[in-house]
Each structure stands twice: as C-alpha cells, then as structure tokens.
PDB file of C-alpha atoms in Angstrom:
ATOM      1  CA  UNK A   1     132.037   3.023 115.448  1.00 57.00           C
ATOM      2  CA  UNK A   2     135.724   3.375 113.875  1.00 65.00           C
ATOM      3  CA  UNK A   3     135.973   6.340 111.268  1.00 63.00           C
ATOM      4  CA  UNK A   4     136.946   5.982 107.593  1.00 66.00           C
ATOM      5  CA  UNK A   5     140.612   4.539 107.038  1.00 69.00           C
ATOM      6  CA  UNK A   6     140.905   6.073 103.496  1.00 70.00           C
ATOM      7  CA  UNK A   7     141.347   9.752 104.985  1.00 77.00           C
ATOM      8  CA  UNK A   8     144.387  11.494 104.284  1.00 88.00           C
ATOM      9  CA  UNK A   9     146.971  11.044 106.823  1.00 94.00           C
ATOM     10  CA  UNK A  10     148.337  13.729 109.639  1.00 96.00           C
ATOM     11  CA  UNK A  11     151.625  14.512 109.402  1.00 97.00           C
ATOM     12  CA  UNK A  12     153.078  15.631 112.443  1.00 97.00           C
ATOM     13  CA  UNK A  13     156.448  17.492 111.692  1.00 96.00           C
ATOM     14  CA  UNK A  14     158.268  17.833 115.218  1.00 95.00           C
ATOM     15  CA  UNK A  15     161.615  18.023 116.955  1.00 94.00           C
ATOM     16  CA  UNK A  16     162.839  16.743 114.194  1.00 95.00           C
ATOM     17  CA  UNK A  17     160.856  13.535 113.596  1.00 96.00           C
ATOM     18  CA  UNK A  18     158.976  13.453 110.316  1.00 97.00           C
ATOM     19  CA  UNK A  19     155.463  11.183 111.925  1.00 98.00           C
ATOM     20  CA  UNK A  20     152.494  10.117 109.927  1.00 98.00           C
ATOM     21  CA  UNK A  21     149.575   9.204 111.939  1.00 98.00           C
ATOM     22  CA  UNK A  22     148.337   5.906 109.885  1.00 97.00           C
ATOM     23  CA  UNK A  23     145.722   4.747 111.890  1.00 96.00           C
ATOM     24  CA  UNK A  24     144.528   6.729 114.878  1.00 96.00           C
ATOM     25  CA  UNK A  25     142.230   5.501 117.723  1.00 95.00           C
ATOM     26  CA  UNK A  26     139.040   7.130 115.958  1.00 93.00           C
ATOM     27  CA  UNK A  27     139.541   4.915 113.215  1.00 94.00           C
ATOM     28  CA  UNK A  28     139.881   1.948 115.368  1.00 95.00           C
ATOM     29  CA  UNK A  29     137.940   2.080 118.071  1.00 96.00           C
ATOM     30  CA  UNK A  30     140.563   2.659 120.731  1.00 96.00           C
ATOM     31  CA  UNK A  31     142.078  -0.309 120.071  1.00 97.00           C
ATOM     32  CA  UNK A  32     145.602   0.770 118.748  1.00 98.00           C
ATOM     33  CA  UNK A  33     147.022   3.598 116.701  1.00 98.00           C
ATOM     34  CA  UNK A  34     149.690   3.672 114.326  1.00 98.00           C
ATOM     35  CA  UNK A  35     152.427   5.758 113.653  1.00 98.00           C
ATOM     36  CA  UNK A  36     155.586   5.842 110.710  1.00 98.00           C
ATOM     37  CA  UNK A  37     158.173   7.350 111.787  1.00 98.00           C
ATOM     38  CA  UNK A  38     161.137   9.252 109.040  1.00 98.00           C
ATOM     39  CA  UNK A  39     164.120   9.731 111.216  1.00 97.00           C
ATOM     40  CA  UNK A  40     167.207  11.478 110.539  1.00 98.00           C
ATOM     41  CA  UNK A  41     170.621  10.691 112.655  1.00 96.00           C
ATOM     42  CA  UNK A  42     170.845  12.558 115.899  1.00 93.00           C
ATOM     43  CA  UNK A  43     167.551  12.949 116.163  1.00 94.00           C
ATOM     44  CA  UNK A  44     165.293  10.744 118.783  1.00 91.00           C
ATOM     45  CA  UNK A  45     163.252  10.441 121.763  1.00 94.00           C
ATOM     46  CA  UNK A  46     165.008  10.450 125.554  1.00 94.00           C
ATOM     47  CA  UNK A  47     164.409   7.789 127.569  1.00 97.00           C
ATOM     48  CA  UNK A  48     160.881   7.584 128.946  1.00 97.00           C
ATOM     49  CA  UNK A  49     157.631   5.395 129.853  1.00 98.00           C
ATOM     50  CA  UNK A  50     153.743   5.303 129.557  1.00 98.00           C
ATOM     51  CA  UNK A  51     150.746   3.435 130.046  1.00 97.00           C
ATOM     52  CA  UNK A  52     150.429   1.705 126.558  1.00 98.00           C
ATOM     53  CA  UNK A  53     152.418  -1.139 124.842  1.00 98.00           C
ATOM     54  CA  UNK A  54     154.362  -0.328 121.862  1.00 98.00           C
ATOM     55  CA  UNK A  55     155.370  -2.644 118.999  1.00 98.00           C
ATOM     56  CA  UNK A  56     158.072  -0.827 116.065  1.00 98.00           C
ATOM     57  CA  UNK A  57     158.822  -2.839 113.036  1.00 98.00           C
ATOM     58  CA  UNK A  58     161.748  -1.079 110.992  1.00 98.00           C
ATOM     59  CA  UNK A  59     161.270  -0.468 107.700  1.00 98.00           C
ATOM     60  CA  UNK A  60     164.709   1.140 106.802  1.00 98.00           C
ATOM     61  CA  UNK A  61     167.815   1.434 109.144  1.00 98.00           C
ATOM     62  CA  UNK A  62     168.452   0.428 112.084  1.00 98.00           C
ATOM     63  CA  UNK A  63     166.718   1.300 115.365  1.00 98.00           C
ATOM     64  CA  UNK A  64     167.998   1.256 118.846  1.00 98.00           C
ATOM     65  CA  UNK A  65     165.511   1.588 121.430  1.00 97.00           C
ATOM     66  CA  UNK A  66     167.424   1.783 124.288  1.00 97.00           C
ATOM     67  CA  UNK A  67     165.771  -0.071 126.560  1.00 97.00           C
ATOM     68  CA  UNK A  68     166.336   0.293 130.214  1.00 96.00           C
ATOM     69  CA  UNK A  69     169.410   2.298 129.650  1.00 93.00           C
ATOM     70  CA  UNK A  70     170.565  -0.965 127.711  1.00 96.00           C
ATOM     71  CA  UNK A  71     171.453  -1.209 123.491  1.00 96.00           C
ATOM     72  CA  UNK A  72     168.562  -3.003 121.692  1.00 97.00           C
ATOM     73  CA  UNK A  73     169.037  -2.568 117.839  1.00 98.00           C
ATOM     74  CA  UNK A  74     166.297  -3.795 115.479  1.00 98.00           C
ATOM     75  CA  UNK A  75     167.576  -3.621 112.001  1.00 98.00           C
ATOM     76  CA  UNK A  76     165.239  -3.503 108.671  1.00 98.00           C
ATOM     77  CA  UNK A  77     162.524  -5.783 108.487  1.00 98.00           C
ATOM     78  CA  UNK A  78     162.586  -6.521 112.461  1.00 98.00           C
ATOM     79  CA  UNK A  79     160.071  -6.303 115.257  1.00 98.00           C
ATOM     80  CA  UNK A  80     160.600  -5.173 118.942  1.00 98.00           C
ATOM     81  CA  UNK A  81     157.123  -4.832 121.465  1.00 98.00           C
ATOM     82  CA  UNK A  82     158.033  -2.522 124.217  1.00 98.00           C
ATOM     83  CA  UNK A  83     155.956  -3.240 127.110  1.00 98.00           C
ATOM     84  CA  UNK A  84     154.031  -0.630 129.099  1.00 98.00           C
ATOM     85  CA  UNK A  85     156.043   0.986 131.854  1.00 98.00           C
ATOM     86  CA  UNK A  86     159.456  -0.136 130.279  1.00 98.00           C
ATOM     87  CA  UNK A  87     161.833   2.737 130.010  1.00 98.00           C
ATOM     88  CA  UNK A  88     163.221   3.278 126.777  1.00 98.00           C
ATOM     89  CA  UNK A  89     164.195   5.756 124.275  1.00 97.00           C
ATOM     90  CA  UNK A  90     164.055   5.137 120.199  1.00 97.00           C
ATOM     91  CA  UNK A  91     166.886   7.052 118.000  1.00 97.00           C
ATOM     92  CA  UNK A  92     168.373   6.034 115.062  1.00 98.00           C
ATOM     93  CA  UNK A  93     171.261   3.883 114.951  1.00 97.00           C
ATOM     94  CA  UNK A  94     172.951   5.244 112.065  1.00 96.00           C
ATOM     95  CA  UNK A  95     171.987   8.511 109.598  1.00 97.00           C
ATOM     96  CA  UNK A  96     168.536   7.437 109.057  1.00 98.00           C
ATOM     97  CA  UNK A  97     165.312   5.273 110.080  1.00 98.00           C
ATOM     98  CA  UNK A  98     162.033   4.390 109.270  1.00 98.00           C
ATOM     99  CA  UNK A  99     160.151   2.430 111.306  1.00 98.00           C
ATOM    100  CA  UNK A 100     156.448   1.845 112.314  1.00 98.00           C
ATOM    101  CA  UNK A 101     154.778   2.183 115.334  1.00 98.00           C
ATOM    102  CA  UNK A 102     151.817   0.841 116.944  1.00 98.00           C
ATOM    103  CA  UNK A 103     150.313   1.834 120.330  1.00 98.00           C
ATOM    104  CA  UNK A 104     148.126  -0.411 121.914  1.00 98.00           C
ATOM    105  CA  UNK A 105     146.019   0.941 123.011  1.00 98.00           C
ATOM    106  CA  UNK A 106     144.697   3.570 120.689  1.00 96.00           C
ATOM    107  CA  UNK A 107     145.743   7.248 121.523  1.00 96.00           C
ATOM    108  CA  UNK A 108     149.704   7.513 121.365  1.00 96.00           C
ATOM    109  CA  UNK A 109     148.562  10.395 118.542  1.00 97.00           C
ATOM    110  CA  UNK A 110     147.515  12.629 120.981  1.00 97.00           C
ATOM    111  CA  UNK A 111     151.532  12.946 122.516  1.00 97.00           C
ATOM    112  CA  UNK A 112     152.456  14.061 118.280  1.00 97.00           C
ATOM    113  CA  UNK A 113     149.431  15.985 118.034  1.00 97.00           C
ATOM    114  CA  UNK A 114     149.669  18.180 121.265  1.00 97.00           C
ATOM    115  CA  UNK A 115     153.803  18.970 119.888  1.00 97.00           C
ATOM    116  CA  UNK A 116     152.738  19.677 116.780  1.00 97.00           C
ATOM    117  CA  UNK A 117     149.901  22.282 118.112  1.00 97.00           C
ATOM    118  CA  UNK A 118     152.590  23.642 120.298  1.00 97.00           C
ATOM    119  CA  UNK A 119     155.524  24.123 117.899  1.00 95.00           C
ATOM    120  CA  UNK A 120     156.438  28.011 118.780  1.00 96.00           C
ATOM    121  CA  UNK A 121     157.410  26.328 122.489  1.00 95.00           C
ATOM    122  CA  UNK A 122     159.274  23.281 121.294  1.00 94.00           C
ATOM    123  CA  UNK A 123     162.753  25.172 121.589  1.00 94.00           C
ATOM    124  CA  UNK A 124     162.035  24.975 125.199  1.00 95.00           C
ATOM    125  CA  UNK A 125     162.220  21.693 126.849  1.00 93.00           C
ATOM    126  CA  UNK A 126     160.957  22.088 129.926  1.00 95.00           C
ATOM    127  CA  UNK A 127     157.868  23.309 127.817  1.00 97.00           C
ATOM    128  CA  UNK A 128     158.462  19.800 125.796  1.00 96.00           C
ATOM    129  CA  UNK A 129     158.401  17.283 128.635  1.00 96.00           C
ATOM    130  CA  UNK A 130     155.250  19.521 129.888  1.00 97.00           C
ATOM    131  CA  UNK A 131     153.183  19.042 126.837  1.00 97.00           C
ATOM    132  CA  UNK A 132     154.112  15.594 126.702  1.00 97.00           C
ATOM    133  CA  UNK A 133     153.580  14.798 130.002  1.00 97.00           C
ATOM    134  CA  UNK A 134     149.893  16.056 129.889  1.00 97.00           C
ATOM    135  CA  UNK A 135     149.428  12.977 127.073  1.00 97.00           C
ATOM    136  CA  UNK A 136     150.583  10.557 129.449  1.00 97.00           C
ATOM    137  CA  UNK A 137     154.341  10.327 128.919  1.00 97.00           C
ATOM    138  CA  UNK A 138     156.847  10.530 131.947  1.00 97.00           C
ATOM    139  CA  UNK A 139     160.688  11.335 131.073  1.00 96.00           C
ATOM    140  CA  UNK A 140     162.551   9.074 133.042  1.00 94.00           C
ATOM    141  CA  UNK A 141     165.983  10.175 134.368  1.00 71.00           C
TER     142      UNK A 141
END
C-alpha cells in the first residue's frame, strides 16, 4: 500500500546538487519516484547508465543531458525521457537549473540517499562511483 504523500520531503544535500525527494517508491508503490533537482553551474552528474527510465522536465534554466556523449539541451518548461541503459550525464547549461526528475521505476532515491548517508567519503571519488554503483548506477567512460 503507498505511504502518505503529505510527509515532509528529504532533502538530500550532495556533491553539490541541492535534491528533494518528492515522491519516493514507498509512497507509490514502486511505480516511480520523483526527484527536484536545484543546480548551480559547474556542478552535474558524469556520464553514466542504469536500469530505470528517466523523464526531467526543467523548471528553470537550461539542462543539457548529454546524451551519448552528444549536446541535448532542454530549456524551461521542456521535457526529455532518457531511456534505460542510455548513457548520459545532466549538468547545467548555464549558472543555474531546476529541473524535475522522475524514475520509473520507483527507487532512483536510494542512489541520493546512500550519498547523502556517506557524505564524510564524498571527497573521494572512487568512494563516489562505489556507493553509487551499489544503487545500481554504472559510470560509463
């Protein structure tokens, strides 16, 4: 049964990404999580895959997702759905973004969750791509 969707959200403050957890697979069933994303300029994810779809809609900026190693910029108010197994890496295409995600299905939480309980290490990458790696993310490259 999905848990209450008025609780307080998480906020997971790590390697520089400021991420609310909006919806997280307790609350639906395992059927998708979401994710809001407050992203400063130089900041972002490297290129990587997993197991679950992603869809961002930007809600302020502009958002390149790099996909496959290729430009893809979604500007305010646009949608992109990343596919599962697609390599690609979001970072902000300017000083600033703010965009929501959605994992489908539930559980992408788990990958901002396990960085957030791990912050002492997160000067370490090796330690990074570990941790995130154990959540089902691979770092391509």
């Amino acid at each position: 049964m999905p848990g209450p969707l008025n609780q307080e959200p998480e906020v997971c403050n790590v390697l520089g990404d400021s991420i609310t957890l909006r919806l997280t697979t307790e609350q639906t069933d395992g059927k998708y999580s979401v994710a809001e994303f407050a992203t400063p300029g130089g900041v972002g994810q490297p290129p990587h895959t997993h197991a679950w779809d992603e869809t961002y809609l930007v809600l302020e900026g502009e958002l390149n997702l790099n996909i496959n190693c290729e430009t893809t910029v979604v500007g305010t108010g646009g949608c992109y759905q990343v596919k599962a197994g697609v390599v690609h890496a979001p970072t902000p295409n300017g000083d600033f973004c703010r965009y929501v995600m959605v994992g489908q299905p539930g559980g992408v939480e788990s990958v901002f969750k396990s960085l957030k309980a791990n912050e002492k290490d997160l000067h370490d990458m090796a330690k990074v791509v570990e941790i995130v790696t154990k959540e089902g993310v691979t770092i391509a490259g």
